[in-house]
Short mmCIF file of C-alpha atoms and ligand atoms in Angstrom, two decimals:
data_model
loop_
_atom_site.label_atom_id
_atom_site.label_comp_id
_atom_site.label_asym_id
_atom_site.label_seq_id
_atom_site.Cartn_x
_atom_site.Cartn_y
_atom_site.Cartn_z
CA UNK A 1 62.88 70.33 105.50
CA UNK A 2 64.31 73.26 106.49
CA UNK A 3 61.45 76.28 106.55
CA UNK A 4 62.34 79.75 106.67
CA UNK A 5 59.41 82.34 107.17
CA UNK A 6 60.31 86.16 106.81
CA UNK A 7 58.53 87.93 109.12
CA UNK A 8 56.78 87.79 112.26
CA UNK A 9 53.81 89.77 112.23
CA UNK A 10 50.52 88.05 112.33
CA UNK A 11 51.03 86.18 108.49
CA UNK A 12 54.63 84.96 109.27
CA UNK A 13 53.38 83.13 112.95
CA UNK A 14 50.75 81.98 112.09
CA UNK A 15 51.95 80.08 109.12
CA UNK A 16 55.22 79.15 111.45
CA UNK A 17 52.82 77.32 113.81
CA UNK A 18 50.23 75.14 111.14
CA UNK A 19 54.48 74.05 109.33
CA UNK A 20 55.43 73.16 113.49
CA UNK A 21 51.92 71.53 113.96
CA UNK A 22 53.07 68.61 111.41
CA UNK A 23 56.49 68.32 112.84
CA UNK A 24 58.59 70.87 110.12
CA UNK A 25 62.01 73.11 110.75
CA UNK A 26 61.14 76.35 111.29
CA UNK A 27 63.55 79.69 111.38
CA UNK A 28 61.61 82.98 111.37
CA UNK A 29 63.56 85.85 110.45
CA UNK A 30 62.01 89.49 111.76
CA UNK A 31 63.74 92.49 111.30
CA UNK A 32 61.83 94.10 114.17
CA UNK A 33 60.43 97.34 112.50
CA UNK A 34 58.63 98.93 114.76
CA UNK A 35 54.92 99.70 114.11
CA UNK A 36 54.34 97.17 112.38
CA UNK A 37 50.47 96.52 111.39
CA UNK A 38 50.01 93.03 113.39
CA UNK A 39 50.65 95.11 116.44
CA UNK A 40 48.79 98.38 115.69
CA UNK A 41 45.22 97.10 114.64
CA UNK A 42 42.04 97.35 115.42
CA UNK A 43 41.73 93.48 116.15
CA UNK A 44 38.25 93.20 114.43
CA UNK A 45 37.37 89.65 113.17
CA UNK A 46 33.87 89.97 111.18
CA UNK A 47 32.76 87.84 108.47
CA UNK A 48 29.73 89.74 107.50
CA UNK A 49 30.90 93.85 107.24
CA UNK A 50 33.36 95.49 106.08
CA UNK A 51 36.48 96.83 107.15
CA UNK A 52 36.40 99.70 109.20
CA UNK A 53 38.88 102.04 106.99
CA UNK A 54 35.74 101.71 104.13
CA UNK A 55 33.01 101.11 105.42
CA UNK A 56 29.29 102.13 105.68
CA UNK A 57 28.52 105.94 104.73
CA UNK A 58 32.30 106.45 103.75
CA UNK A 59 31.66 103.74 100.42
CA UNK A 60 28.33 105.43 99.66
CA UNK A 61 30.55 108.87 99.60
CA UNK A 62 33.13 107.18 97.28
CA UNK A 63 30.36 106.16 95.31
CA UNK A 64 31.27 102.31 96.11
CA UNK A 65 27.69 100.30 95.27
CA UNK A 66 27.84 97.47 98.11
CA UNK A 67 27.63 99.62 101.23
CA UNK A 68 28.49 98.25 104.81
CA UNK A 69 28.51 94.68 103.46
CA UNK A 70 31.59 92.82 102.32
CA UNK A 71 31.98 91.83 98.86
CA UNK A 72 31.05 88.56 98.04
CA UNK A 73 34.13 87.56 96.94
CA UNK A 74 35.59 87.82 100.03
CA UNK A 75 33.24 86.21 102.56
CA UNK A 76 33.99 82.76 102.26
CA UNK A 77 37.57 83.64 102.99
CA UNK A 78 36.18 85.90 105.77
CA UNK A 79 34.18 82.96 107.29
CA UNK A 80 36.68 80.13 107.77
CA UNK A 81 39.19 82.62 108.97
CA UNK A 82 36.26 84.06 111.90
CA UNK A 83 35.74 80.55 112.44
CA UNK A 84 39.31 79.33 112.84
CA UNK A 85 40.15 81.86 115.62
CA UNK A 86 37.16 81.19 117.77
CA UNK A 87 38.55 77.08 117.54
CA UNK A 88 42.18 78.21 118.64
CA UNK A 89 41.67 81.11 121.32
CA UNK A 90 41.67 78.77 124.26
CA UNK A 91 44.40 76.60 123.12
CA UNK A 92 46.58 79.24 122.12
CA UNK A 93 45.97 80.85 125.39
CA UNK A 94 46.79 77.78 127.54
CA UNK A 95 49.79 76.90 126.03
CA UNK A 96 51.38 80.58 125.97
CA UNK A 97 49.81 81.70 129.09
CA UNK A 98 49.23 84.74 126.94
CA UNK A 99 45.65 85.98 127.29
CA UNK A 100 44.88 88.29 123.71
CA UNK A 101 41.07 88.88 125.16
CA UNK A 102 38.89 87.48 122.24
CA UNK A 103 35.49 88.69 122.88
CA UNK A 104 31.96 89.01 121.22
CA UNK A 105 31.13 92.52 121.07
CA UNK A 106 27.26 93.37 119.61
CA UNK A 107 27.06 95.68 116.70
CA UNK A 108 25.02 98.48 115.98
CA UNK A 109 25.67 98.78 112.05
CA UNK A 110 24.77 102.68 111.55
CA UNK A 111 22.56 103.48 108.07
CA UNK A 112 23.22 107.09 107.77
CA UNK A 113 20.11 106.46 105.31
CA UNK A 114 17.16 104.76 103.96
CA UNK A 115 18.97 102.73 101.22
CA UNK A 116 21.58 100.99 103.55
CA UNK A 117 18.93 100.61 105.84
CA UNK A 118 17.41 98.42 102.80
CA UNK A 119 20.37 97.43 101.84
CA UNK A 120 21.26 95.55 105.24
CA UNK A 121 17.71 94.45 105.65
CA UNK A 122 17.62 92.63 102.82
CA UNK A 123 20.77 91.16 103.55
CA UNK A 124 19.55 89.11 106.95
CA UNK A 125 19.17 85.81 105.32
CA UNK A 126 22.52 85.92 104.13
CA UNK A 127 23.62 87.61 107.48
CA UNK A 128 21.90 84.64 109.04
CA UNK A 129 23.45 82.27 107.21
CA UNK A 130 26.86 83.31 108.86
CA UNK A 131 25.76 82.29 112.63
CA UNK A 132 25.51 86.22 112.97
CA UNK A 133 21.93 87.34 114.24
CA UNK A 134 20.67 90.53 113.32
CA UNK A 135 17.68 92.59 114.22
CA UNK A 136 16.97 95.77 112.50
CA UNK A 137 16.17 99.24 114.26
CA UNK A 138 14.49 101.93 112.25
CA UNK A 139 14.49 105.42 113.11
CA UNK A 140 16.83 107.25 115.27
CA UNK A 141 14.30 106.51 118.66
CA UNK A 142 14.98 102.81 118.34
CA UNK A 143 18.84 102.81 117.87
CA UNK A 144 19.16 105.64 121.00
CA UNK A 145 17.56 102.39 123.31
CA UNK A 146 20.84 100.92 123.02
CA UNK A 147 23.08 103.99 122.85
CA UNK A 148 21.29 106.80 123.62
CA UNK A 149 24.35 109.14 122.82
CA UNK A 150 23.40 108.01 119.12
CA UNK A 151 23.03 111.41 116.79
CA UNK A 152 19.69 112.19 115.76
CA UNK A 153 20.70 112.49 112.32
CA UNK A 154 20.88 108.62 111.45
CA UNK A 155 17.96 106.70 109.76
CA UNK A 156 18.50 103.89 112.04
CA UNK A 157 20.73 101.33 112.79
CA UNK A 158 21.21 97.05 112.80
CA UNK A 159 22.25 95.32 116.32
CA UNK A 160 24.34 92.51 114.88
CA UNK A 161 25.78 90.01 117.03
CA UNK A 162 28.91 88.18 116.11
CA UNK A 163 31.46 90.33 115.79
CA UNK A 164 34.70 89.62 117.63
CA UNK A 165 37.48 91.95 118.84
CA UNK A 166 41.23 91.11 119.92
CA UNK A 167 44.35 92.41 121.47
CA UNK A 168 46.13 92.37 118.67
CA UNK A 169 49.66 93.09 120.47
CA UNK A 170 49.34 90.21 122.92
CA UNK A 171 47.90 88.01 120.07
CA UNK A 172 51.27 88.62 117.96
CA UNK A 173 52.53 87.82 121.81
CA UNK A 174 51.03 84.87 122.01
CA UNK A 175 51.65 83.47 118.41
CA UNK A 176 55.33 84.14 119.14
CA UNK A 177 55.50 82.31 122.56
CA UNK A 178 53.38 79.58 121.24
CA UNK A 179 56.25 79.07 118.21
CA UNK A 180 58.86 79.23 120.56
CA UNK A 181 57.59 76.27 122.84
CA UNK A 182 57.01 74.22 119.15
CA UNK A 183 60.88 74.22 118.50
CA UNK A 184 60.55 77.62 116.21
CA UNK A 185 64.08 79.39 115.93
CA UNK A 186 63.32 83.53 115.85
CA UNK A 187 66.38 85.31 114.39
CA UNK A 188 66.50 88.93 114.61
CA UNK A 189 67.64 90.21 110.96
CA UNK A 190 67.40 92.05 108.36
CA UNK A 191 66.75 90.03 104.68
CA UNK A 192 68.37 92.09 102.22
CA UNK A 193 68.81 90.05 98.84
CA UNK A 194 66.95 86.31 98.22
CA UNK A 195 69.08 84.38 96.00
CA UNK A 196 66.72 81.69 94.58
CA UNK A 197 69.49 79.77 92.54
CA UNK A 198 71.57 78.40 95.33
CA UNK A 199 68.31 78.86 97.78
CA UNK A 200 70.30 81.48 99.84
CA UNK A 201 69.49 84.83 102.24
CA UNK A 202 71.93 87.28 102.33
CA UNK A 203 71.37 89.29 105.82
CA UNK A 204 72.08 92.52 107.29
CA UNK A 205 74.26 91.24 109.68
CA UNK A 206 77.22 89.77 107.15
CA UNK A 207 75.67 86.41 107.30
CA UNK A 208 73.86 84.27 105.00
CA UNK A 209 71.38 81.37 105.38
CA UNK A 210 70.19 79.00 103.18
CA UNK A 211 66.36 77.28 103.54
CA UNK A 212 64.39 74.73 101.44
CA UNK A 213 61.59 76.42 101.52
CA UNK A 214 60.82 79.95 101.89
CA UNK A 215 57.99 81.74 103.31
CA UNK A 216 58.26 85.34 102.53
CA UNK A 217 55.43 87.29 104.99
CA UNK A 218 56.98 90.86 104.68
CA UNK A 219 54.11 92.44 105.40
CA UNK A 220 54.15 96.28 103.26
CA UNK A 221 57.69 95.73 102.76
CA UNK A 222 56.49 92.52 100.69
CA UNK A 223 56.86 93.45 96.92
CA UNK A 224 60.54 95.28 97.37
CA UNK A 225 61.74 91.91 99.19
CA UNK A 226 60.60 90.10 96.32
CA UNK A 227 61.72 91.77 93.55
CA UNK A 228 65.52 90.92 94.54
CA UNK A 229 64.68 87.52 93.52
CA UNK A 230 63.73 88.99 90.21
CA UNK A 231 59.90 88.26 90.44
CA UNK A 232 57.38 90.32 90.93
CA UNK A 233 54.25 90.57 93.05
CA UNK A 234 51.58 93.22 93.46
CA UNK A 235 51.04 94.29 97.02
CA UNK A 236 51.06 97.79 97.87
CA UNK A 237 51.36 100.08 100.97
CA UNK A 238 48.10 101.37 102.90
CA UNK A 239 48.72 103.91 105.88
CA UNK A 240 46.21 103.66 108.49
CA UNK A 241 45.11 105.86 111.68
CA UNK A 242 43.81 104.61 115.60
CA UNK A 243 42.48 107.21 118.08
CA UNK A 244 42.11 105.97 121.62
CA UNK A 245 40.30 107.96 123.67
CA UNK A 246 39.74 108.72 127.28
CA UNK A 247 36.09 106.99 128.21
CA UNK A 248 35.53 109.26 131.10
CA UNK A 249 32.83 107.37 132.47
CA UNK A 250 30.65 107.20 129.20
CA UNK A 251 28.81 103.30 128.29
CA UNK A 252 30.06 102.03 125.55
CA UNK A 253 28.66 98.87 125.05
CA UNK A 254 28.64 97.95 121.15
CA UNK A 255 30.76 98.35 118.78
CA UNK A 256 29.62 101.24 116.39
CA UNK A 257 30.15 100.78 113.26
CA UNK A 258 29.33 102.30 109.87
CA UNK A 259 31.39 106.42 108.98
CA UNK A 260 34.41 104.41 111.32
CA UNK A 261 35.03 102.00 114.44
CA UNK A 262 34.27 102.69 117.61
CA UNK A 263 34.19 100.33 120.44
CA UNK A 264 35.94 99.87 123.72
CA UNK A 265 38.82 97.48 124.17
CA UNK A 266 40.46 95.64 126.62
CA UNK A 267 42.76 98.16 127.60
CA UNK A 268 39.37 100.58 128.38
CA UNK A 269 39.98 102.97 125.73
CA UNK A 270 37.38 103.43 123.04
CA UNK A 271 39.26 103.16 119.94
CA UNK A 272 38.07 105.06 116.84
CA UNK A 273 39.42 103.58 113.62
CA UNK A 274 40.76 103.40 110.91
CA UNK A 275 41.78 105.83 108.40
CA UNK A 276 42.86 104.55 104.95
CA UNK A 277 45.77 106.06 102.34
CA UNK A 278 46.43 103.88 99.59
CA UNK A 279 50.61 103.93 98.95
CA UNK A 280 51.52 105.73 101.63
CA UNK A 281 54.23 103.92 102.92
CA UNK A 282 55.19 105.90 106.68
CA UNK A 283 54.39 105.59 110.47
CA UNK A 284 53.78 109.14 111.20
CA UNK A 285 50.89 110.24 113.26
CA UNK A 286 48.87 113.19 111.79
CA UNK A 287 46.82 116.36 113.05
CA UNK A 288 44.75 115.55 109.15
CA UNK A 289 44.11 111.76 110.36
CA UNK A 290 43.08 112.47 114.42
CA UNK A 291 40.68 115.05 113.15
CA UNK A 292 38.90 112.73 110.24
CA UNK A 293 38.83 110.28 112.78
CA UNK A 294 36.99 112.51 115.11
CA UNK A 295 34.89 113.67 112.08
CA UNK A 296 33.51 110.17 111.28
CA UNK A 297 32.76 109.00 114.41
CA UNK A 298 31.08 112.56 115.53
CA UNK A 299 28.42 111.67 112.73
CA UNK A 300 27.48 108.45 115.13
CA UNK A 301 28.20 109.84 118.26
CA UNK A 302 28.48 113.55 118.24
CA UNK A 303 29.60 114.07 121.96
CA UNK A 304 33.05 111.82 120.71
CA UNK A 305 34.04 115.23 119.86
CA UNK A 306 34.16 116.11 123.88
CA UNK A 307 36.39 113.65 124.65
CA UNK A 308 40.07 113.45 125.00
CA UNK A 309 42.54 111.88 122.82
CA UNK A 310 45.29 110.15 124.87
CA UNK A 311 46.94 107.84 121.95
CA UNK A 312 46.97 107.69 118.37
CA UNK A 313 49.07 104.74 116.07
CA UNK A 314 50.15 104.97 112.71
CA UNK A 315 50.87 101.51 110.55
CA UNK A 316 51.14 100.36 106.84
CA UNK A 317 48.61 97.33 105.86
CA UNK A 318 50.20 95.07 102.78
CA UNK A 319 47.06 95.72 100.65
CA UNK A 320 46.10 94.28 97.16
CA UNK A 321 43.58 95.61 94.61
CA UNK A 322 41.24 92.88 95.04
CA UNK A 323 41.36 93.09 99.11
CA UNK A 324 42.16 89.12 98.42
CA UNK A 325 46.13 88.00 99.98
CA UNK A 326 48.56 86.51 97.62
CA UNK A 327 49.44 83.07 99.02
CA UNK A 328 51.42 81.33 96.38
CA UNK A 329 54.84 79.96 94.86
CA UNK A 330 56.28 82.57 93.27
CA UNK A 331 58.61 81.19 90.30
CA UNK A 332 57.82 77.62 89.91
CA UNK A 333 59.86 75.19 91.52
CA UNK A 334 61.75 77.27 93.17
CA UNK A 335 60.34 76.68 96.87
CA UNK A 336 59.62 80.03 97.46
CA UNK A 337 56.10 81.21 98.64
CA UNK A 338 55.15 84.36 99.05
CA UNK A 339 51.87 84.66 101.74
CA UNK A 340 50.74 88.43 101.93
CA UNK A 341 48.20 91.15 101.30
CA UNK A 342 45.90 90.71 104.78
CA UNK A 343 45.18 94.59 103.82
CA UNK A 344 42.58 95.68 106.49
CA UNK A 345 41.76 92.03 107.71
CA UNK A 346 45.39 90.09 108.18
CA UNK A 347 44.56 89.47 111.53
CA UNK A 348 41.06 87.73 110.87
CA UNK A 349 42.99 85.57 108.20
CA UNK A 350 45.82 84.68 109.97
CA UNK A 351 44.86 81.29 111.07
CA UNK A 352 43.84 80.69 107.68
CA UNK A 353 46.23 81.82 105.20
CA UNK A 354 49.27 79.80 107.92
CA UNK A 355 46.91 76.36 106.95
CA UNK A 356 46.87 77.29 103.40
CA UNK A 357 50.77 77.55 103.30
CA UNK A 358 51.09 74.35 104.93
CA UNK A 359 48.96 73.02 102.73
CA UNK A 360 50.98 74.35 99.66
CA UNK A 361 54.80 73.02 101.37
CA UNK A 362 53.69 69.71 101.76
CA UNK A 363 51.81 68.94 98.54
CA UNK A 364 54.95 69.84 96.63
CA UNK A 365 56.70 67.58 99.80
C1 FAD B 401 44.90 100.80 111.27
C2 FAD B 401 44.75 99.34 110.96
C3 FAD B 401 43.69 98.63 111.51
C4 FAD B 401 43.54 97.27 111.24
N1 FAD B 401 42.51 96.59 111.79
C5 FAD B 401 42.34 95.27 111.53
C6 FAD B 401 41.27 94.56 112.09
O1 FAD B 401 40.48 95.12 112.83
N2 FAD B 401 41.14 93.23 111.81
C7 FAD B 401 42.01 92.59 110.99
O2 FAD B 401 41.83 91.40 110.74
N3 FAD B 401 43.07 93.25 110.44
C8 FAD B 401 43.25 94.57 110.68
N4 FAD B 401 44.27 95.26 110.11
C9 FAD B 401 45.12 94.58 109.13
C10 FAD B 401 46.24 93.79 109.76
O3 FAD B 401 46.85 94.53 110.79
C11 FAD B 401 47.30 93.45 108.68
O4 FAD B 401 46.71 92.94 107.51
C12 FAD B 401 48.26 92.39 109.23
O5 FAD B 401 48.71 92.73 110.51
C13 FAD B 401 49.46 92.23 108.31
O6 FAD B 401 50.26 91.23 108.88
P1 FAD B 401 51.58 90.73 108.15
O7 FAD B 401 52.15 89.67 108.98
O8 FAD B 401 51.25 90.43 106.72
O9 FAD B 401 52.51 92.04 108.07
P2 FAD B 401 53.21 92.93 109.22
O10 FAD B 401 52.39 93.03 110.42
O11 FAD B 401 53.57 94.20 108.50
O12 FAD B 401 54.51 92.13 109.58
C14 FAD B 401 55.57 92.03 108.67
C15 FAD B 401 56.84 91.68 109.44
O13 FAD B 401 57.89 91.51 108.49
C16 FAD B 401 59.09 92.07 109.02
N5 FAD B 401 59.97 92.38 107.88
C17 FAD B 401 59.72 93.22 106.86
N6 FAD B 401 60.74 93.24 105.99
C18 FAD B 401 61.67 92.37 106.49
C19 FAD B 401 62.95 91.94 106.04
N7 FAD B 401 63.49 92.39 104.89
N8 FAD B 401 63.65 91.07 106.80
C20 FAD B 401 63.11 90.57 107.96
N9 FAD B 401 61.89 90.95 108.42
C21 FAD B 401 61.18 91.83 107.68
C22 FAD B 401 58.61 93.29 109.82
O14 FAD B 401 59.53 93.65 110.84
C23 FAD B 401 57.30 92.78 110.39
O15 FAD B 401 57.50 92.22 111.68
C24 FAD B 401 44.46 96.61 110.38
C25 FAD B 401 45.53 97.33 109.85
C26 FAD B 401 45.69 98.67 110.13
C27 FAD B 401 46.84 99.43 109.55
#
C-alpha cells in the first residue's frame, strides 16, 4: 500500500516508523516550517503530573480542582506512551547513531500550600502504582535539603522519581534518520488541497501525488489541512514560551516543578517552561512571556530572577479541549486518518499514537 504521512514532526515519524516496522510504503511530506513544536519542547515524558504550561499553583489560580496531578482520563494514555519510549531509546539510538539524551531526572513537585500538599499525599498509592516513587517533604526546611535555593514561601514539596527528559531536536533527528534507513521517502512540500475522491495531493510545487492511505499529522496547521477535504476536525492552536538560562555555576539537580518547569538539560541550560495561549497561532518571542516565565519560576526559586536569559523559543502545540489527540479515519472509507492533538505532551505520545495508526491501516488492510 502506498502510505503517505503529512508531516514530520514528532506524530508524523513516529507513525512513519510502527507502518515501516511491518514492511509498508511510506512517503512523508514536510513542508519544513520552521519552529515547529516537535523541535521546540520541553522534552518532558511524565505519566503522573501535569504539563508544565498548567500545572501546580497556576490550576489552583484558574480555579482548576485537580491540582499538579493529571486527569484521570489521561493517564492510561500517559503510561503506555512513558513506557514505550524507555523500550525504544537504545534501539533508536543504535540504529541512527543519533543520541536524543533520555534521562531520569528526580522531581521536587512544589505545593505552594497545604491542600496540594494533601492533595499529592494522598495521591502516593496511585503515584506508586505508576513505577514512580515518591516521598513527601513538609515544610520549607525539608525541601531546602535538596535545593536549598528553594523560597521560603512554599509549604513543602514531593521528591518524585520517574520523570524523564529528552532532546527533543535530536529526537525528531533521530526519528527522521531512523525512517530514512527503513526505506521512508521524505519529500519536501507544501500540501495545499486533499482531494479524497480520486485519493489525490495537490502540492505547492505544481505537482500532485496520489496515496492509498493518508496520514495527515499537521501538527497546529491540522484542522485548515483538513477542511479542504471538506471534513472537519477540532484541533486548535496553543502558543507556548521556553527560557534558557545561563546556569552560572548554580546546582540544579531536580527538575522543579509546580508555578512552571525548571530543570537543566543536556545542552546545560536550565530551561524554564512553558507558557500557554490558547488560539494563538504565531512564533514570536515576547517581553510579556520571558517575564511570566521568570515570574513563575521566581515563586520556586527566587534567585532565577538573577540570572541571565540567553535563549527563548516560541511554538504552536495542536491542542484539543479534552487534552486527548484525535487519531482516527476521518470520512469513512475514505483511507484518510487524521493523527493529531499531542497539545502539551506529543512528544510523550509519540511512540504511541504511530502504533495506534498502524493498528488502524491494517485492520481496514
Ligand atoms: C513550549 C512547549 C513545550 C512542550 N513540552 C512538551 C513536553 O515537555 N513533553 C511533551 O511530550 N510534549 C511537549 N510539548 C508538546 C509537543 O511539542 C507537541 O504536542 C508535538 O511536538 C506536536 O507534534 P506534531 O507532530 O503533532 O506537530 P508539529 O511538531 O507541529 O509538526 C507538524 C509538521 O507538519 C508540517 N506541516 C504542516 N502543514 C503542512 C502541509 N500543509 N504540508 C506539509 N507539511 C506540513 C510542519 O512543517 C511540521 O513539520 C510542548 C509543546 C510546546 C509548544
Amino acid at each position: 500500500m502506498n502510505n503517505i504521512i503529512i508531516g514530520a514532526g514528532v506524530y508524523g515519524l513516529a507513525s512513519a516508523l510502527s507502518l515501516l516496522e511491518i514492511g509498508e510504503d511510506v512517503t512523508v511530506i514536510d513542508s519544513n516550517y520552521s519552529n515547529i513544536a516537535s523541535n521546540n519542547a520541553l522534552g518532558r515524558l511524565d505519566s503522573v503530573l501535569k504539563g508544565s504550561g498548567s500545572s501546580g499553583h497556576l490550576s489552583v489560580q484558574n480555579n482548576m480542582k485537580n491540582g499538579p496531578m493529571r486527569p484521570d482520563n489521561q493517564k492510561h494514555l500517559a503510561y503506555e506512551s512513558y513506557k514505550k519510549h524507555k523500550d525504544n531509546y537504545r534501539k533508536l539510538k543504535n540504529l541512527s547513531g543519533i543520541d536524543y539524551f533520555l534521562k531520569d531526572v528526580l522531581t521536587l513537585q512544589i505545593c505552594f500550600d497545604e491542600k496540594e500538599f494533601i492533595q499529592i499525599a494522598e495521591s502516593i498509592d496511585d503515584i506508586k502504582s505508576y513505577g514512580f516513587d515518591i516521598t513527601p517533604l513538609e515544610g520549607y526546611k525539608k525541601v531546602a535539603q535538596y535545593q536549598k535555593e528553594i523560597s521560603r514561601d512554599i509549604y513543602g514539596a514531593a521528591l518524585i522519581s520517574g520523570t524523564l527528559f529528552l532532546d527533543s531536536k535530536s529526537f525528531v533527528s533521530c526519528l527522521k534518520k531512523c525512517i530514512e534507513i527503513k526505506g521512508a521517502k521524505i519529500l519536501n512540500d507544501l500540501v495545499e488541497t486533499i482531494e479524497t475522491g480520486h485519493k489525490e495531493l495537490t502540492l505547492k510545487s505544481g505537482n500532485n501525488i496520489n496515496y492509498d492511505n493518508l496520514i495527515v499529522s499537521a501538527g497546529p496547521w491540522t484542522k485548515e489541512l483538513i477542511s479542504s477535504s471538506g471534513a472537519n476536525i477540532n484541533i486548535y492552536p496553543a502558543k507556548g514560551e521556553i527560557i534558557k538560562l545561563d546556569p552560572n555555576g548554580f546546582n540544579l539537580e531536580y527538575h522543579i516543578h509546580g508555578s512552571c518547569s525548571i530543570v537543566r538539560k543536556s545542552d546545560g541550560l536550565i530551561w524554564v517552561a512553558a507558557t500557554y495561549e490558547e488560539n494563538k497561532f504565531d512564533s514570536n518571542i515576547t517581553e510579556e512571556s520571558k517575564n511570566e516565565l521568570i515570574d513563575n519560576a521566581s515563586l520556586m526559586i527566587p534567585c532565577i530572577r538573577d540570572f541571565q536569559v540567553i535563549d527563548q523559543t516560541a511554538c504552536v502545540r495542536p491542542a484539543t479541549k479534552d487534552g486527548m489527540p484525535i487519531v482516527k479515519e476521518i470520512i469513512r472509507n475514505s483511507g484518510v486518518y487524521v493523527a493529531s492533538g499531542g497539545g502539551g505532551w506529543g512528544i510523550m505520545q509519540s511512540f504511541y499514537i504511530g502504533e495506534l495508526v498502524k493498528n488502524m491501516i491494517t485492520i481496514k488492510e
